């Protein structure tokens, strides 16, 4: 179907006697619009909105085949079912295709369009311009002479001697040049980088560009040449060699890595990377990932057949699996399954492979298997956990196995109650801990079973709350070796009572010229647990909680089940918060709390002293989010008697706008031996701001396009410094520069990481240098510092973030 449309200001068309006079599509649209407006007056409620397939990002094959063809021009001559000639600003549009030219000849019998004079062909993914085009419309087969082209997905464009369209997804460009550098005024302009090829085959369905006779030039200097190269058209996955990586550090020396990517299936892939290191030899890394409807996971293996650093074979393995098992039994359903495996070849692996992964750089490596099941308020878990200990200190206990069950109800006749049952077998090998073997004080393996029941009755009102709670702990230990008193089993039953209460006062006020809603929230928390001697019990999984403004309102000062602290204490505190009354955002929070002990706490962990009666350290805290730019978090713990600062942390962030962020932190801990004081600074900032060359209008224009930097020809400084004031030395450091040229980005960075924290000055450290060139829309060369930058600098932004592909409506014609 053809719809012949004529602009209102066009002259009368000279129609031949054979030309049927069709109503103007523009006039019809105007009439429909008039009817719609009159209908809107009759129905003030308006028309209901509904989804339309015409607004989808992908134009379907049905839309292309059945959609109407719109023809427009200053002069038309047509013979029905034979041919059509459009002259003067001619355009032909159908779903997924727009054609413009000075003259368009359409042979309907052959379905062939011949366009001449300023020809422009636009599709949802590309646009071509040139002097002459022959094209079969439905099959999208034809040739374009001397065209220029632009590919929206990569942002690249170029020129060619000829483009042959094979279909609407594939085309062959001959004698082509391609770049993403935008032309600047002047006859001497040359692109910063240019890719030339005798032939480029573009496959938009496979998202690839296969180029033959390739030459790559950077700064008009020949960099690379190859008979054939396959390039990605966008960020979609494709099997093949990835860009080689080159790095330099103090542990590996000069390292060259070549990754190969396997796109196995849409839900499975693998990457194998070979490494050649000047100081250590050859290594291989592999990673396999899978994602199914009911489960997912990944497996990573690092292997070095002969490490010259240790003169031995080295390897590391880590894997995760999460999913479920369908039992097929009615009333049972699915059982959750989680598997984690972490193993390395030797005890020095964490030190010699500091960047092999977060898990494999720890001193103790967990391997865990978990089965879980739940129905309604009931749940149960079975767990097996083994540890690989890479240090001389005492290892954590294996759980072989642990079985837990839980049932609870909330707001049942106003009550919240729950019961937890758990039995665990704890095992560990302490034969490698020389100090324990010499003293003859090897800890005991054994089994621990406990039941923990609790019931509370919360009363909640807008002006405050009060919640009494009663808990009962019943625990039994069965040892492999007798205790000092000769007993093989120990029972412990202890109750705990707590009362949590608070009030909330509100008022409207003004601070610094702003309307704010302020609250005053005093809080009182009382806890009582009677004393029972627990010094003979083993310590399987218990430890002291961090003393902060959250844990100070808790019944037990320990985590785990091996120590239940005897408590007769009252915690008093008060918070005040300031809210923006327009949107409810919290702008300021300040708080203070202190615990009052009415009796000594005698239950302690081995090596700890009893906590005396009286006042605990006092805690202060503040959080400021006064606007989108500034934020501040501060905590302080002060000794009640000496008024000395035990711990303090101050963190501040200033984020002026996109790509401008400054983070600073100051941390003091006088409770450790030796004491520690650290200063931490991280940033990302344009250098143009520092030399007074900021163009605010250009910044505002570019910042409206997220993930595209602040415009071309910009330098950015990035980094993070962690400084020990006590040792007067840098602990970790990361310094770098980024240059955004518009169509390419250069990055250079230096990183130093501490690998032995016993002494910052004499401890060992590893250093490495990053250097990378990113040719926008083409490839990255070198070793990328982006992960290190994003991990170390909070709110760091990539200069190019291609997570969002351009919409076809951005270039709709």
Coordinates of N, CA, C and O in Angstrom, one line a residue, residues 345-499:
X345 N 47.3 -24.0 46.3 CA 48.3 -25.0 46.4 C 49.2 -25.0 47.6 O 49.7 -26.0 48.1
X346 N 49.4 -23.7 48.2 CA 50.3 -23.6 49.3 C 50.0 -22.4 50.1 O 49.1 -21.6 49.8
X347 N 50.7 -22.3 51.3 CA 50.4 -21.2 52.2 C 50.8 -19.8 51.8 O 50.4 -18.8 52.4
X348 N 51.7 -19.7 50.8 CA 52.1 -18.4 50.3 C 51.3 -17.9 49.2 O 51.7 -16.8 48.6
X349 N 50.2 -18.6 48.8 CA 49.5 -18.2 47.6 C 48.9 -16.8 47.7 O 49.0 -16.0 46.8
X350 N 48.3 -16.5 48.9 CA 47.7 -15.2 49.1 C 48.7 -14.0 49.0 O 48.3 -12.9 48.6
X351 N 50.0 -14.3 49.3 CA 51.0 -13.3 49.2 C 51.5 -13.1 47.8 O 51.8 -12.0 47.3
X352 N 51.7 -14.2 47.1 CA 52.3 -14.2 45.7 C 51.3 -13.9 44.6 O 51.7 -13.6 43.5
X353 N 50.0 -14.1 44.9 CA 49.0 -13.8 43.9 C 47.9 -12.8 44.5 O 46.8 -13.2 44.7
X354 N 48.4 -11.6 44.7 CA 47.5 -10.7 45.5 C 46.3 -10.2 44.6 O 45.3 -9.7 45.2
X355 N 46.3 -10.5 43.3 CA 45.1 -10.0 42.5 C 44.4 -11.2 41.8 O 43.8 -11.0 40.8
X356 N 44.5 -12.3 42.4 CA 43.9 -13.5 41.8 C 42.4 -13.6 42.2 O 41.7 -14.5 41.7
X357 N 41.9 -12.7 43.0 CA 40.5 -12.7 43.4 C 40.4 -12.5 44.9 O 41.3 -12.8 45.7
X358 N 39.3 -11.9 45.3 CA 39.1 -11.5 46.7 C 39.1 -12.7 47.7 O 39.7 -12.6 48.8
X359 N 38.5 -13.8 47.3 CA 38.5 -14.9 48.2 C 39.8 -15.6 48.3 O 40.3 -15.9 49.4
X360 N 40.5 -15.8 47.2 CA 41.8 -16.5 47.2 C 42.9 -15.7 47.8 O 44.0 -16.2 48.0
X361 N 42.7 -14.4 48.2 CA 43.8 -13.7 48.8 C 43.6 -13.6 50.3 O 44.3 -12.9 51.0
X362 N 42.6 -14.3 50.9 CA 42.4 -14.4 52.3 C 43.4 -15.4 52.9 O 43.9 -16.3 52.3
X363 N 43.6 -15.3 54.3 CA 44.5 -16.2 55.0 C 43.8 -17.6 55.3 O 44.5 -18.5 55.5
X364 N 42.5 -17.6 55.4 CA 41.7 -18.8 55.6 C 40.7 -18.9 54.5 O 40.0 -17.9 54.3
X365 N 40.6 -20.1 53.9 CA 39.7 -20.2 52.7 C 38.6 -21.2 53.1 O 38.8 -22.3 53.4
X366 N 37.3 -20.7 52.9 CA 36.2 -21.6 53.3 C 35.7 -22.4 52.0 O 35.7 -21.9 50.9
X367 N 35.3 -23.6 52.3 CA 34.5 -24.4 51.3 C 33.3 -24.9 52.0 O 33.3 -25.5 53.1
X368 N 32.1 -24.6 51.4 CA 30.9 -24.8 52.1 C 29.8 -25.4 51.2 O 29.8 -25.2 49.9
X369 N 29.0 -26.3 51.7 CA 27.9 -26.9 51.1 C 26.6 -26.7 51.9 O 26.7 -27.0 53.1
X370 N 25.6 -26.2 51.4 CA 24.4 -25.8 52.1 C 23.1 -26.4 51.4 O 23.0 -26.2 50.2
X371 N 22.3 -27.0 52.2 CA 20.9 -27.4 51.8 C 19.9 -26.7 52.6 O 20.1 -26.6 53.9
X372 N 18.9 -26.0 52.0 CA 18.0 -25.3 52.8 C 16.5 -25.6 52.3 O 16.4 -25.9 51.1
X373 N 15.6 -25.5 53.2 CA 14.2 -25.8 52.8 C 13.3 -25.0 53.8 O 13.7 -24.8 55.0
X374 N 12.2 -24.5 53.3 CA 11.3 -23.7 54.1 C 9.9 -23.8 53.6 O 9.6 -23.9 52.4
X375 N 9.0 -23.7 54.6 CA 7.5 -23.6 54.2 C 6.9 -22.7 55.3 O 6.9 -23.0 56.5
X376 N 6.3 -21.6 54.8 CA 5.7 -20.7 55.7 C 6.7 -20.1 56.7 O 7.7 -19.6 56.4
X377 N 6.4 -20.3 58.0 CA 7.2 -19.8 59.1 C 8.3 -20.7 59.5 O 9.0 -20.4 60.5
X378 N 8.3 -21.9 58.9 CA 9.3 -22.9 59.3 C 10.4 -23.0 58.2 O 10.2 -23.0 57.0
X379 N 11.7 -23.1 58.7 CA 12.8 -23.3 57.8 C 13.9 -24.2 58.4 O 13.9 -24.2 59.7
X380 N 14.6 -24.8 57.6 CA 15.7 -25.7 58.1 C 16.9 -25.6 57.2 O 16.7 -25.4 56.0
X381 N 18.1 -25.8 57.7 CA 19.3 -25.7 57.0 C 20.3 -26.8 57.4 O 20.4 -27.1 58.6
X382 N 21.0 -27.4 56.4 CA 22.0 -28.4 56.7 C 23.3 -27.9 56.0 O 23.3 -27.5 54.8
X383 N 24.4 -27.8 56.8 CA 25.6 -27.1 56.3 C 26.8 -28.0 56.6 O 26.9 -28.5 57.7
X384 N 27.7 -28.0 55.6 CA 29.1 -28.6 55.8 C 30.1 -27.5 55.4 O 30.0 -26.9 54.3
X385 N 31.1 -27.3 56.3 CA 32.0 -26.2 56.0 C 33.4 -26.7 56.4 O 33.6 -27.1 57.6
X386 N 34.4 -26.6 55.5 CA 35.8 -26.9 55.8 C 36.6 -25.6 55.5 O 36.3 -24.9 54.5
X387 N 37.7 -25.5 56.2 CA 38.6 -24.3 56.1 C 40.0 -24.8 55.7 O 40.5 -25.8 56.2
X388 N 40.6 -24.1 54.7 CA 42.0 -24.3 54.5 C 42.8 -23.1 55.1 O 42.6 -22.0 54.8
X389 N 43.6 -23.5 56.1 CA 44.3 -22.5 56.9 C 45.7 -22.2 56.3 O 46.5 -23.1 56.2
X390 N 46.0 -20.9 56.0 CA 47.2 -20.5 55.3 C 48.1 -19.8 56.3 O 49.1 -19.2 55.9
X391 N 47.8 -19.8 57.6 CA 48.6 -19.1 58.5 C 49.0 -20.0 59.7 O 48.4 -21.0 59.9
X392 N 49.9 -19.5 60.5 CA 50.4 -20.3 61.7 C 49.4 -20.2 62.9 O 49.5 -20.9 63.8
X393 N 48.6 -19.2 62.9 CA 47.6 -19.0 64.0 C 46.6 -20.1 64.0 O 46.5 -20.9 63.0
X394 N 45.8 -20.2 65.1 CA 44.9 -21.2 65.2 C 43.8 -21.1 64.1 O 43.3 -20.0 63.8
X395 N 43.5 -22.2 63.5 CA 42.5 -22.2 62.4 C 41.0 -22.1 63.0 O 40.8 -22.5 64.1
X396 N 40.1 -21.6 62.2 CA 38.7 -21.7 62.6 C 38.2 -23.2 62.6 O 38.8 -24.0 61.9
X397 N 37.2 -23.4 63.3 CA 36.6 -24.8 63.4 C 35.8 -25.1 62.1 O 35.0 -24.3 61.6
X398 N 36.0 -26.4 61.6 CA 35.1 -26.9 60.6 C 33.8 -27.2 61.2 O 33.7 -27.6 62.4
X399 N 32.7 -27.1 60.4 CA 31.4 -27.5 60.8 C 31.1 -28.8 60.0 O 30.9 -28.7 58.8
X400 N 31.0 -29.9 60.7 CA 30.9 -31.2 60.0 C 29.9 -32.1 60.7 O 30.3 -33.1 61.4
X401 N 28.6 -31.9 60.6 CA 27.9 -30.8 59.8 C 27.3 -29.9 60.9 O 27.5 -30.0 62.1
X402 N 26.5 -29.0 60.3 CA 25.6 -28.1 61.2 C 24.2 -28.2 60.6 O 23.9 -28.0 59.4
X403 N 23.2 -28.5 61.5 CA 21.8 -28.7 61.2 C 21.0 -27.7 62.0 O 21.1 -27.7 63.3
X404 N 20.3 -26.8 61.4 CA 19.5 -25.8 62.1 C 18.1 -25.8 61.7 O 17.7 -26.1 60.5
X405 N 17.2 -25.5 62.6 CA 15.7 -25.4 62.3 C 15.2 -24.1 63.0 O 15.7 -23.8 64.1
X406 N 14.2 -23.5 62.4 CA 13.7 -22.3 63.0 C 12.2 -22.2 62.7 O 11.7 -22.5 61.6
X407 N 11.4 -21.8 63.7 CA 10.0 -21.5 63.5 C 9.7 -20.2 64.3 O 10.1 -20.0 65.4
X408 N 8.9 -19.4 63.6 CA 8.5 -18.1 64.3 C 7.3 -17.5 63.8 O 6.8 -17.8 62.6
X409 N 6.6 -16.8 64.6 CA 5.4 -16.0 64.2 C 5.5 -14.6 64.7 O 6.1 -14.4 65.8
X410 N 4.9 -13.7 63.9 CA 5.0 -12.3 64.2 C 3.6 -11.7 64.3 O 2.7 -12.1 63.5
X411 N 3.4 -10.9 65.3 CA 2.0 -10.3 65.5 C 1.0 -11.4 65.7 O -0.1 -11.3 65.2
X412 N 1.3 -12.5 66.4 CA 0.4 -13.5 66.7 C -0.3 -13.1 68.1 O 0.3 -13.2 69.1
X413 N -1.5 -12.6 68.0 CA -2.2 -12.1 69.2 C -1.4 -11.0 69.8 O -1.3 -10.9 71.1
X414 N -0.6 -10.2 69.0 CA 0.2 -9.1 69.6 C 1.6 -9.6 69.9 O 2.4 -8.7 70.3
X415 N 1.9 -10.9 69.9 CA 3.2 -11.4 70.3 C 4.1 -11.7 69.1 O 3.6 -12.2 68.1
X416 N 5.4 -11.5 69.3 CA 6.4 -12.0 68.3 C 7.2 -13.1 69.0 O 7.7 -12.8 70.1
X417 N 7.2 -14.3 68.4 CA 8.0 -15.3 69.1 C 8.6 -16.2 68.1 O 8.2 -16.3 66.9
X418 N 9.7 -16.9 68.5 CA 10.4 -17.8 67.6 C 11.2 -18.8 68.4 O 11.5 -18.5 69.6
X419 N 11.5 -19.9 67.8 CA 12.3 -21.0 68.4 C 13.4 -21.4 67.4 O 13.0 -21.7 66.2
X420 N 14.6 -21.5 67.8 CA 15.7 -21.9 66.9 C 16.4 -23.1 67.6 O 16.8 -23.0 68.8
X421 N 16.6 -24.1 66.8 CA 17.3 -25.3 67.3 C 18.5 -25.6 66.4 O 18.4 -25.4 65.1
X422 N 19.6 -25.9 67.0 CA 20.9 -26.1 66.2 C 21.7 -27.2 66.8 O 21.9 -27.2 68.0
X423 N 22.3 -28.0 66.0 CA 23.3 -29.0 66.5 C 24.5 -29.0 65.5 O 24.2 -29.1 64.2
X424 N 25.7 -28.9 66.0 CA 26.9 -28.7 65.1 C 28.0 -29.6 65.7 O 28.3 -29.6 66.9
X425 N 28.7 -30.2 64.7 CA 30.0 -30.9 65.0 C 31.1 -30.0 64.6 O 31.3 -29.6 63.5
X426 N 32.0 -29.6 65.6 CA 33.1 -28.7 65.4 C 34.4 -29.5 65.4 O 34.7 -30.3 66.3
X427 N 35.2 -29.3 64.3 CA 36.5 -30.0 64.2 C 37.6 -29.1 63.7 O 37.3 -28.2 62.9
X428 N 38.8 -29.3 64.2 CA 39.9 -28.5 63.7 C 41.2 -29.2 64.0 O 41.3 -29.9 65.0
X429 N 42.2 -29.0 63.2 CA 43.5 -29.6 63.4 C 44.5 -28.5 63.9 O 44.8 -27.6 63.1
X430 N 44.9 -28.6 65.2 CA 45.8 -27.6 65.8 C 47.2 -28.1 65.8 O 48.0 -27.5 66.5
X431 N 47.5 -29.2 65.2 CA 48.9 -29.7 65.3 C 49.9 -28.8 64.6 O 51.1 -28.9 65.0
X432 N 49.5 -27.9 63.7 CA 50.5 -27.0 63.1 C 50.7 -25.7 63.9 O 51.6 -24.9 63.6
X433 N 49.9 -25.5 65.0 CA 50.1 -24.3 65.8 C 51.1 -24.6 66.9 O 50.8 -25.3 67.9
X434 N 52.3 -24.2 66.7 CA 53.4 -24.6 67.5 C 53.2 -24.2 69.0 O 53.6 -24.9 69.9
X435 N 52.7 -23.0 69.2 CA 52.5 -22.5 70.5 C 51.6 -23.3 71.3 O 51.8 -23.6 72.5
X436 N 50.5 -23.8 70.7 CA 49.5 -24.6 71.4 C 50.1 -26.0 71.7 O 49.9 -26.6 72.8
X437 N 50.9 -26.6 70.7 CA 51.5 -27.9 70.9 C 52.5 -27.8 72.1 O 52.6 -28.7 72.9
X438 N 53.3 -26.7 72.1 CA 54.3 -26.6 73.2 C 53.7 -26.5 74.6 O 54.2 -27.0 75.5
X439 N 52.6 -25.8 74.7 CA 51.9 -25.6 76.0 C 51.1 -26.7 76.4 O 50.6 -26.8 77.5
X440 N 50.8 -27.6 75.4 CA 49.9 -28.7 75.7 C 48.5 -28.3 76.0 O 47.7 -28.9 76.7
X441 N 48.1 -27.2 75.3 CA 46.7 -26.6 75.5 C 45.9 -26.7 74.2 O 45.3 -25.7 73.8
X442 N 45.9 -27.9 73.6 CA 45.2 -28.0 72.4 C 43.7 -27.9 72.7 O 43.1 -28.6 73.6
X443 N 43.0 -27.1 71.9 CA 41.5 -27.0 72.1 C 40.8 -28.3 71.8 O 41.4 -29.2 71.1
X444 N 39.6 -28.4 72.3 CA 38.9 -29.7 72.1 C 37.9 -29.6 71.0 O 37.1 -28.6 70.9
X445 N 37.9 -30.7 70.2 CA 36.8 -30.8 69.2 C 35.6 -31.4 69.9 O 35.7 -32.0 71.0
X446 N 34.4 -31.2 69.3 CA 33.2 -31.7 70.0 C 31.9 -31.3 69.3 O 32.0 -30.8 68.1
X447 N 30.8 -31.5 69.9 CA 29.5 -31.2 69.4 C 28.8 -30.2 70.3 O 28.9 -30.3 71.5
X448 N 28.1 -29.3 69.7 CA 27.3 -28.3 70.5 C 25.9 -28.3 69.9 O 25.7 -28.2 68.7
X449 N 24.9 -28.4 70.9 CA 23.5 -28.4 70.5 C 22.8 -27.3 71.4 O 23.1 -27.2 72.6
X450 N 22.0 -26.5 70.8 CA 21.3 -25.5 71.6 C 19.9 -25.3 71.1 O 19.6 -25.5 69.9
X451 N 19.0 -24.8 72.0 CA 17.7 -24.3 71.6 C 17.6 -22.9 72.2 O 17.9 -22.6 73.4
X452 N 17.2 -22.0 71.3 CA 17.0 -20.6 71.7 C 15.6 -20.2 71.4 O 15.2 -20.1 70.3
X453 N 14.8 -19.9 72.5 CA 13.4 -19.4 72.3 C 13.3 -18.0 72.8 O 13.9 -17.6 73.8
X454 N 12.5 -17.2 72.2 CA 12.2 -15.9 72.6 C 10.8 -15.4 72.3 O 10.2 -15.9 71.3
X455 N 10.3 -14.5 73.1 CA 8.9 -14.0 72.9 C 9.0 -12.5 73.4 O 9.6 -12.2 74.4
X456 N 8.3 -11.7 72.6 CA 8.3 -10.3 72.9 C 6.9 -9.7 72.6 O 6.1 -10.3 71.8
X457 N 6.6 -8.6 73.2 CA 5.3 -8.0 73.0 C 5.5 -6.5 72.7 O 5.7 -5.7 73.6
X458 N 5.6 -6.1 71.5 CA 5.9 -4.7 71.1 C 4.6 -3.9 71.2 O 3.6 -4.3 70.7
X459 N 4.7 -2.7 71.8 CA 3.7 -1.7 71.7 C 4.3 -0.5 70.9 O 5.2 0.1 71.4
X460 N 3.7 -0.3 69.7 CA 4.2 0.7 68.8 C 3.2 1.9 68.6 O 2.0 1.6 68.3
X461 N 3.6 3.1 68.8 CA 2.8 4.3 68.6 C 3.6 5.3 67.9 O 4.8 5.3 67.9
X462 N 2.9 6.3 67.3 CA 3.6 7.3 66.6 C 4.5 8.1 67.5 O 5.6 8.7 67.1
X463 N 4.2 8.2 68.8 CA 5.0 9.0 69.7 C 6.1 8.2 70.4 O 6.9 8.7 71.2
X464 N 6.1 6.8 70.2 CA 7.2 6.1 70.8 C 6.9 4.6 70.8 O 6.0 4.1 70.1
X465 N 7.7 3.8 71.6 CA 7.5 2.3 71.6 C 8.0 1.8 72.9 O 8.9 2.4 73.6
X466 N 7.6 0.6 73.2 CA 8.1 -0.2 74.4 C 7.9 -1.6 74.0 O 6.9 -2.1 73.6
X467 N 9.0 -2.4 74.2 CA 9.1 -3.8 73.8 C 9.7 -4.6 74.9 O 11.0 -4.6 75.0
X468 N 9.0 -5.3 75.8 CA 9.6 -6.3 76.7 C 9.9 -7.6 75.9 O 9.1 -8.0 75.1
X469 N 11.0 -8.3 76.2 CA 11.4 -9.5 75.6 C 11.9 -10.5 76.6 O 12.7 -10.1 77.5
X470 N 11.6 -11.7 76.5 CA 12.1 -12.8 77.3 C 12.7 -13.9 76.4 O 12.1 -14.3 75.5
X471 N 14.0 -14.3 76.8 CA 14.7 -15.3 76.0 C 15.1 -16.4 76.9 O 15.4 -16.2 78.1
X472 N 15.2 -17.6 76.3 CA 15.7 -18.8 77.1 C 16.8 -19.5 76.2 O 16.5 -19.8 75.0
X473 N 18.0 -19.7 76.7 CA 19.0 -20.4 76.0 C 19.3 -21.7 76.8 O 19.6 -21.7 77.9
X474 N 19.3 -22.8 76.0 CA 19.6 -24.1 76.6 C 20.7 -24.7 75.6 O 20.4 -24.9 74.4
X475 N 21.8 -25.0 76.2 CA 23.0 -25.5 75.4 C 23.6 -26.7 76.0 O 23.7 -26.8 77.3
X476 N 24.0 -27.7 75.2 CA 24.8 -28.8 75.7 C 26.0 -29.0 74.8 O 26.0 -28.9 73.6
X477 N 27.2 -29.3 75.5 CA 28.4 -29.6 74.8 C 28.8 -31.0 75.1 O 28.7 -31.5 76.2
X478 N 29.3 -31.7 74.0 CA 29.8 -33.1 74.2 C 31.2 -33.1 73.6 O 31.4 -32.8 72.4
X479 N 32.2 -33.3 74.4 CA 33.6 -33.2 74.1 C 34.2 -34.5 73.6 O 33.8 -35.6 74.1
X480 N 35.3 -34.4 72.8 CA 36.0 -35.6 72.4 C 37.0 -35.9 73.5 O 37.4 -37.1 73.7
X481 N 37.5 -34.9 74.2 CA 38.4 -35.2 75.4 C 37.8 -34.5 76.6 O 37.1 -33.5 76.5
X482 N 38.0 -35.1 77.7 CA 37.5 -34.6 79.0 C 38.0 -33.3 79.3 O 39.1 -32.9 79.0
X483 N 37.1 -32.5 80.0 CA 37.5 -31.2 80.5 C 38.4 -31.3 81.7 O 38.7 -32.5 82.2
X484 N 38.9 -30.2 82.2 CA 39.8 -30.2 83.4 C 39.1 -30.9 84.6 O 39.8 -31.5 85.4
X485 N 37.8 -30.8 84.7 CA 37.1 -31.5 85.9 C 36.7 -32.9 85.6 O 36.0 -33.5 86.4
X486 N 37.1 -33.4 84.4 CA 36.9 -34.8 84.1 C 35.6 -35.0 83.3 O 35.3 -36.1 82.9
X487 N 34.7 -34.0 83.2 CA 33.4 -34.1 82.5 C 33.6 -34.2 81.0 O 34.4 -33.5 80.4
X488 N 32.8 -35.0 80.4 CA 32.7 -35.1 78.9 C 31.6 -34.2 78.3 O 31.6 -34.0 77.1
X489 N 30.6 -33.9 79.1 CA 29.5 -33.1 78.7 C 29.3 -32.0 79.6 O 29.6 -32.1 80.8
X490 N 28.7 -30.9 79.1 CA 28.4 -29.7 79.9 C 27.1 -29.1 79.4 O 26.8 -29.0 78.2
X491 N 26.2 -28.8 80.4 CA 24.9 -28.2 80.1 C 24.9 -26.8 80.6 O 25.5 -26.5 81.7
X492 N 24.2 -25.9 79.9 CA 24.1 -24.5 80.3 C 22.7 -24.0 79.9 O 22.2 -24.1 78.8
X493 N 21.9 -23.5 80.9 CA 20.6 -23.0 80.7 C 20.5 -21.6 81.3 O 20.8 -21.5 82.5
X494 N 20.2 -20.6 80.5 CA 20.2 -19.2 81.0 C 19.0 -18.5 80.4 O 18.8 -18.6 79.2
X495 N 18.3 -17.7 81.2 CA 17.3 -16.8 80.7 C 17.9 -15.4 80.5 O 18.9 -15.0 81.1
X496 N 17.2 -14.6 79.7 CA 17.6 -13.2 79.5 C 16.3 -12.4 79.3 O 15.4 -12.8 78.6
X497 N 16.3 -11.3 80.1 CA 15.1 -10.4 80.0 C 15.6 -9.0 79.5 O 16.7 -8.5 79.9
X498 N 14.9 -8.4 78.6 CA 15.3 -7.1 78.1 C 14.0 -6.2 77.9 O 12.9 -6.8 77.7
X499 N 14.2 -4.9 78.1 CA 13.1 -4.0 77.9 C 13.7 -2.8 77.0 O 14.6 -2.1 77.5

